[in-house]
Coordinates of C-alpha atoms in Angstrom, one line a residue:
X1 CA 31.5 -44.5 -1.0
X2 CA 28.4 -47.1 0.6
X3 CA 29.7 -45.9 4.4
X4 CA 28.5 -42.6 3.5
X5 CA 25.2 -41.7 4.8
X6 CA 24.3 -38.7 2.4
X7 CA 20.7 -36.6 3.8
X8 CA 19.3 -33.9 1.6
X9 CA 18.6 -30.2 2.5
X10 CA 15.4 -29.8 3.4
X11 CA 12.4 -26.7 4.4
X12 CA 9.6 -25.9 6.6
X13 CA 6.8 -26.1 4.1
X14 CA 4.6 -24.4 7.1
X15 CA 6.8 -21.3 7.0
X16 CA 7.9 -21.7 2.4
X17 CA 4.2 -21.3 0.7
X18 CA 2.7 -20.4 -2.1
X19 CA 1.9 -17.0 -1.9
X20 CA -1.9 -15.4 -3.6
X21 CA -1.4 -12.5 -5.8
X22 CA -2.5 -10.5 -3.1
X23 CA 0.2 -11.3 -0.9
X24 CA 2.7 -10.9 -3.8
X25 CA 1.5 -7.5 -4.4
X26 CA 1.4 -6.4 -0.9
X27 CA 5.4 -7.7 -0.1
X28 CA 6.3 -5.9 -3.0
X29 CA 5.1 -3.0 -1.9
X30 CA 6.7 -3.4 1.7
X31 CA 9.5 -3.2 0.1
X32 CA 8.9 -0.5 -2.6
X33 CA 10.4 -3.0 -5.6
X34 CA 8.9 -2.0 -9.3
X35 CA 8.7 -4.0 -12.6
X36 CA 6.3 -5.8 -14.4
X37 CA 9.0 -9.2 -13.8
X38 CA 10.1 -9.6 -10.5
X39 CA 13.9 -11.8 -10.1
X40 CA 15.3 -12.1 -7.5
X41 CA 18.3 -14.1 -5.1
X42 CA 19.3 -15.1 -1.4
X43 CA 22.2 -16.0 -0.2
X44 CA 25.6 -15.1 0.3
X45 CA 27.3 -12.0 -1.9
X46 CA 30.7 -14.4 -3.3
X47 CA 32.7 -15.5 -6.1
X48 CA 31.2 -18.7 -5.6
X49 CA 28.1 -17.7 -5.6
X50 CA 28.3 -15.8 -9.2
X51 CA 28.0 -12.2 -7.8
X52 CA 30.5 -10.7 -10.7
X53 CA 28.0 -12.2 -13.4
X54 CA 24.7 -10.8 -11.4
X55 CA 26.3 -6.9 -11.4
X56 CA 27.1 -7.9 -15.5
X57 CA 23.1 -8.8 -15.3
X58 CA 21.8 -6.2 -13.7
X59 CA 25.0 -4.0 -16.1
X60 CA 22.6 -5.4 -19.2
X61 CA 19.7 -5.1 -17.6
X62 CA 20.5 -0.9 -17.0
X63 CA 21.0 0.2 -20.5
X64 CA 18.1 -2.7 -21.9
X65 CA 14.6 -1.5 -22.2
X66 CA 13.4 -4.1 -19.9
X67 CA 10.8 -3.9 -16.4
X68 CA 13.0 -5.5 -14.6
X69 CA 13.1 -5.2 -10.8
X70 CA 15.5 -6.8 -8.8
X71 CA 15.2 -7.9 -5.2
X72 CA 18.4 -9.5 -3.1
X73 CA 18.5 -10.4 0.0
X74 CA 21.9 -11.2 2.0
X75 CA 22.5 -11.2 6.0
X76 CA 26.3 -11.2 5.4
X77 CA 27.5 -7.2 6.2
X78 CA 30.8 -7.1 4.9
X79 CA 29.2 -8.4 1.5
X80 CA 26.1 -6.5 2.1
X81 CA 28.5 -3.2 2.6
X82 CA 30.3 -4.4 -1.3
X83 CA 27.3 -5.0 -3.1
X84 CA 25.3 -1.9 -2.3
X85 CA 28.3 -0.1 -3.4
X86 CA 28.9 -2.4 -6.7
X87 CA 24.8 -1.9 -6.9
X88 CA 25.7 1.6 -6.9
X89 CA 28.1 2.0 -9.7
X90 CA 26.8 0.0 -12.1
X91 CA 23.0 0.2 -12.1
X92 CA 21.9 3.6 -10.7
X93 CA 18.9 4.1 -12.6
X94 CA 17.9 0.8 -11.5
X95 CA 18.5 2.1 -7.3
X96 CA 17.1 5.2 -8.6
X97 CA 13.3 3.6 -10.4
X98 CA 13.1 1.4 -7.2
X99 CA 13.9 -1.4 -9.9
X100 CA 17.0 -3.0 -7.4
X101 CA 16.4 -3.6 -4.1
X102 CA 18.6 -4.9 -0.7
X103 CA 16.5 -7.3 2.2
X104 CA 17.3 -8.3 5.3
X105 CA 15.3 -11.4 5.4
X106 CA 14.6 -12.5 8.5
X107 CA 11.4 -15.6 8.6
X108 CA 13.4 -18.2 9.4
X109 CA 13.9 -16.5 12.8
X110 CA 10.8 -15.0 13.2
X111 CA 8.9 -18.4 11.6
X112 CA 6.3 -15.8 10.5
X113 CA 5.2 -14.8 14.3
X114 CA 4.2 -11.8 14.8
X115 CA 4.8 -11.3 18.5
X116 CA 8.6 -11.6 18.0
X117 CA 9.1 -9.3 14.9
X118 CA 9.6 -6.0 16.6
X119 CA 12.3 -7.5 18.3
X120 CA 14.5 -9.2 15.7
X121 CA 13.6 -5.8 13.1
X122 CA 15.1 -3.4 16.3
X123 CA 18.5 -5.9 16.3
X124 CA 18.6 -6.1 13.0
X125 CA 17.4 -2.0 11.9
X126 CA 20.3 -0.6 14.3
X127 CA 23.2 -3.2 12.5
X128 CA 21.4 -1.5 9.4
X129 CA 21.6 2.1 10.0
X130 CA 25.2 1.4 10.9
X131 CA 25.6 0.1 8.0
X132 CA 24.5 2.8 6.0
X133 CA 22.1 0.9 4.5
X134 CA 19.3 2.4 5.8
X135 CA 19.5 5.8 3.8
X136 CA 20.0 3.8 0.8
X137 CA 17.4 4.3 -2.0
X138 CA 17.9 0.2 -2.5
X139 CA 17.5 -0.4 1.0
X140 CA 14.0 -2.1 1.0
X141 CA 13.8 -3.0 4.7
X142 CA 13.9 -5.9 6.6
X143 CA 11.2 -8.3 5.6
X144 CA 9.8 -11.5 8.5
X145 CA 8.0 -13.2 5.6
X146 CA 10.0 -15.7 2.7
X147 CA 11.3 -13.0 0.1
X148 CA 11.2 -15.4 -2.4
X149 CA 7.6 -14.8 -2.4
X150 CA 7.5 -11.8 -3.9
X151 CA 9.8 -13.2 -6.7
X152 CA 8.5 -14.4 -10.7
X153 CA 11.2 -16.2 -11.1
X154 CA 14.2 -16.6 -8.8
X155 CA 18.1 -16.6 -9.7
X156 CA 20.9 -18.9 -9.0
X157 CA 24.3 -18.2 -11.4
X158 CA 26.4 -20.0 -8.7
X159 CA 29.5 -20.9 -9.4
X160 CA 29.9 -24.2 -7.1
X161 CA 26.9 -26.0 -5.4
X162 CA 25.4 -27.8 -3.3
X163 CA 22.3 -29.1 -2.5
X164 CA 20.4 -24.9 -3.1
X165 CA 18.7 -25.0 -0.2
X166 CA 17.4 -20.8 -1.3
X167 CA 16.6 -23.0 -4.5
X168 CA 14.5 -25.5 -2.3
X169 CA 12.9 -22.4 -1.0
X170 CA 12.3 -20.9 -3.7
X171 CA 10.4 -24.3 -5.7
X172 CA 8.6 -25.5 -2.0
X173 CA 7.0 -21.0 -2.6
X174 CA 6.0 -22.5 -6.1
X175 CA 8.4 -19.7 -7.5
X176 CA 11.1 -21.0 -11.7
X177 CA 14.6 -21.3 -11.3
X178 CA 16.7 -20.1 -13.2
X179 CA 20.1 -21.8 -12.1
X180 CA 23.8 -22.5 -13.1
X181 CA 24.2 -26.3 -13.9
X182 CA 26.6 -27.1 -11.4
X183 CA 26.5 -29.3 -8.3
X184 CA 23.5 -30.6 -6.5
X185 CA 20.9 -27.9 -8.7
X186 CA 20.7 -30.3 -11.7
X187 CA 18.6 -32.8 -8.8
X188 CA 16.2 -29.8 -7.9
X189 CA 16.0 -28.0 -11.3
X190 CA 14.2 -29.7 -14.0
X191 CA 12.3 -28.5 -17.2
X192 CA 8.9 -28.2 -15.5
X193 CA 10.3 -26.3 -12.9
X194 CA 13.0 -23.9 -14.2
X195 CA 16.3 -23.7 -17.4
X196 CA 19.7 -24.8 -16.4
X197 CA 22.5 -23.5 -18.1
X198 CA 26.2 -23.7 -18.3
X199 CA 28.4 -21.1 -17.3
X200 CA 32.1 -20.5 -17.7
X201 CA 34.4 -21.0 -15.0
X202 CA 35.7 -18.1 -13.3
X203 CA 38.4 -19.1 -11.9
X204 CA 40.6 -17.2 -8.9
X205 CA 44.0 -16.9 -11.2
X206 CA 42.4 -15.2 -14.1
X207 CA 43.5 -11.5 -14.7
X208 CA 40.4 -8.4 -14.0
X209 CA 39.9 -7.8 -17.9
X210 CA 39.4 -12.2 -18.0
X211 CA 36.5 -12.1 -15.1
X212 CA 35.0 -9.1 -16.3
X213 CA 35.1 -11.2 -19.8
X214 CA 33.9 -14.3 -18.3
X215 CA 31.5 -12.6 -15.9
X216 CA 29.9 -10.7 -19.3
X217 CA 29.9 -13.6 -21.2
X218 CA 27.8 -15.4 -19.1
X219 CA 25.8 -12.7 -17.9
X220 CA 24.2 -12.6 -21.0
X221 CA 23.8 -16.5 -20.8
X222 CA 21.6 -15.7 -18.2
X223 CA 19.8 -12.7 -19.2
X224 CA 18.4 -14.7 -22.6
X225 CA 17.0 -17.8 -20.0
X226 CA 16.0 -15.1 -17.8
X227 CA 13.9 -14.2 -21.9
X228 CA 13.2 -18.1 -22.3
X229 CA 11.4 -18.5 -19.6
X230 CA 9.1 -16.3 -20.4
X231 CA 8.2 -17.9 -23.3
X232 CA 8.1 -21.4 -21.1
X233 CA 5.5 -19.8 -18.5
X234 CA 3.7 -18.5 -21.7
X235 CA 3.5 -22.0 -22.8
X236 CA 2.5 -23.2 -19.7
X237 CA 5.3 -25.8 -20.1
X238 CA 6.2 -24.8 -16.8
X239 CA 4.1 -25.9 -13.9
X240 CA 1.7 -24.2 -11.6
X241 CA 3.5 -23.1 -8.7
X242 CA 1.2 -25.6 -6.6
X243 CA 2.3 -28.4 -8.8
X244 CA 6.3 -27.3 -8.1
X245 CA 5.9 -27.4 -4.9
X246 CA 4.4 -30.9 -4.8
X247 CA 7.4 -32.0 -6.3
X248 CA 9.6 -30.9 -3.6
X249 CA 7.3 -32.2 -0.9
X250 CA 7.4 -35.5 -2.7
X251 CA 10.9 -35.3 -2.7
X252 CA 10.9 -35.3 0.9
X253 CA 12.8 -31.5 1.2
X254 CA 11.4 -31.4 4.0
X255 CA 12.9 -30.1 7.4
X256 CA 10.8 -32.9 9.1
X257 CA 12.3 -35.4 6.0
X258 CA 15.7 -34.3 7.0
X259 CA 15.3 -34.0 10.9
X260 CA 14.1 -38.3 10.3
X261 CA 16.6 -38.5 7.9
X262 CA 19.2 -37.7 10.1
X263 CA 17.3 -39.3 12.9
X264 CA 18.0 -42.8 11.1
X265 CA 21.8 -42.2 10.0
X266 CA 23.1 -41.7 14.0
X267 CA 20.3 -44.5 14.0
X268 CA 23.0 -46.4 12.3
X269 CA 26.0 -45.3 13.9
X270 CA 24.9 -46.3 16.9
X271 CA 23.9 -50.1 16.0
X272 CA 20.2 -48.9 16.5

């Protein structure tokens, strides 16, 4: 163990900024998302990331009377197509009322530069059109600025995780978190920037009925935590967006910090 060097993930603080109310509203309008509260997720839509729990959460909100909007940003084509079909099945009303959108976040490719936006947009639009995405009401477009800036809170119900880059990006933008207490997530999320929840493991060998039952329980836990976070925000026990961002920077969890630490590991290995 003492021979292993660990370099934590890092994000670009210039790209991931705290959005003003006007910037947040402009991005939401561009996506076409509606809701008095916007919840989002960025990443793969698979078992380890808790896609089953997210689908059950959508079904809870489909049946409830809360005005919550959901944004999902995922880049994997097969998972994206499968999730779109699942979304239309479990939450048709959320889709029909523009409270559930799937987007493609290409901010890291454009770097926030408008000069390459057109090229990137054209490439991915052709891809999404071929998948049948652009004709769906759930399609929220190609986003060239970080999607987390449009959110009121970021959710991450992962079954397993390391140092989650999407959580780091959200925190850098001052967005509070509701996430599972697994892997390296507790190193990032604390009572001043979000809520950690204990989720039951969804095992591969379980029957479909057992998996669904576990995902339903986990979704109910996430749903309660999202409501609890609202209370904490009202009581101001959660830090301001600027202070949440400062927490990340103070830990050195930036792109520059990651590069510097990685360089030192190589220098150590070479005896420099």
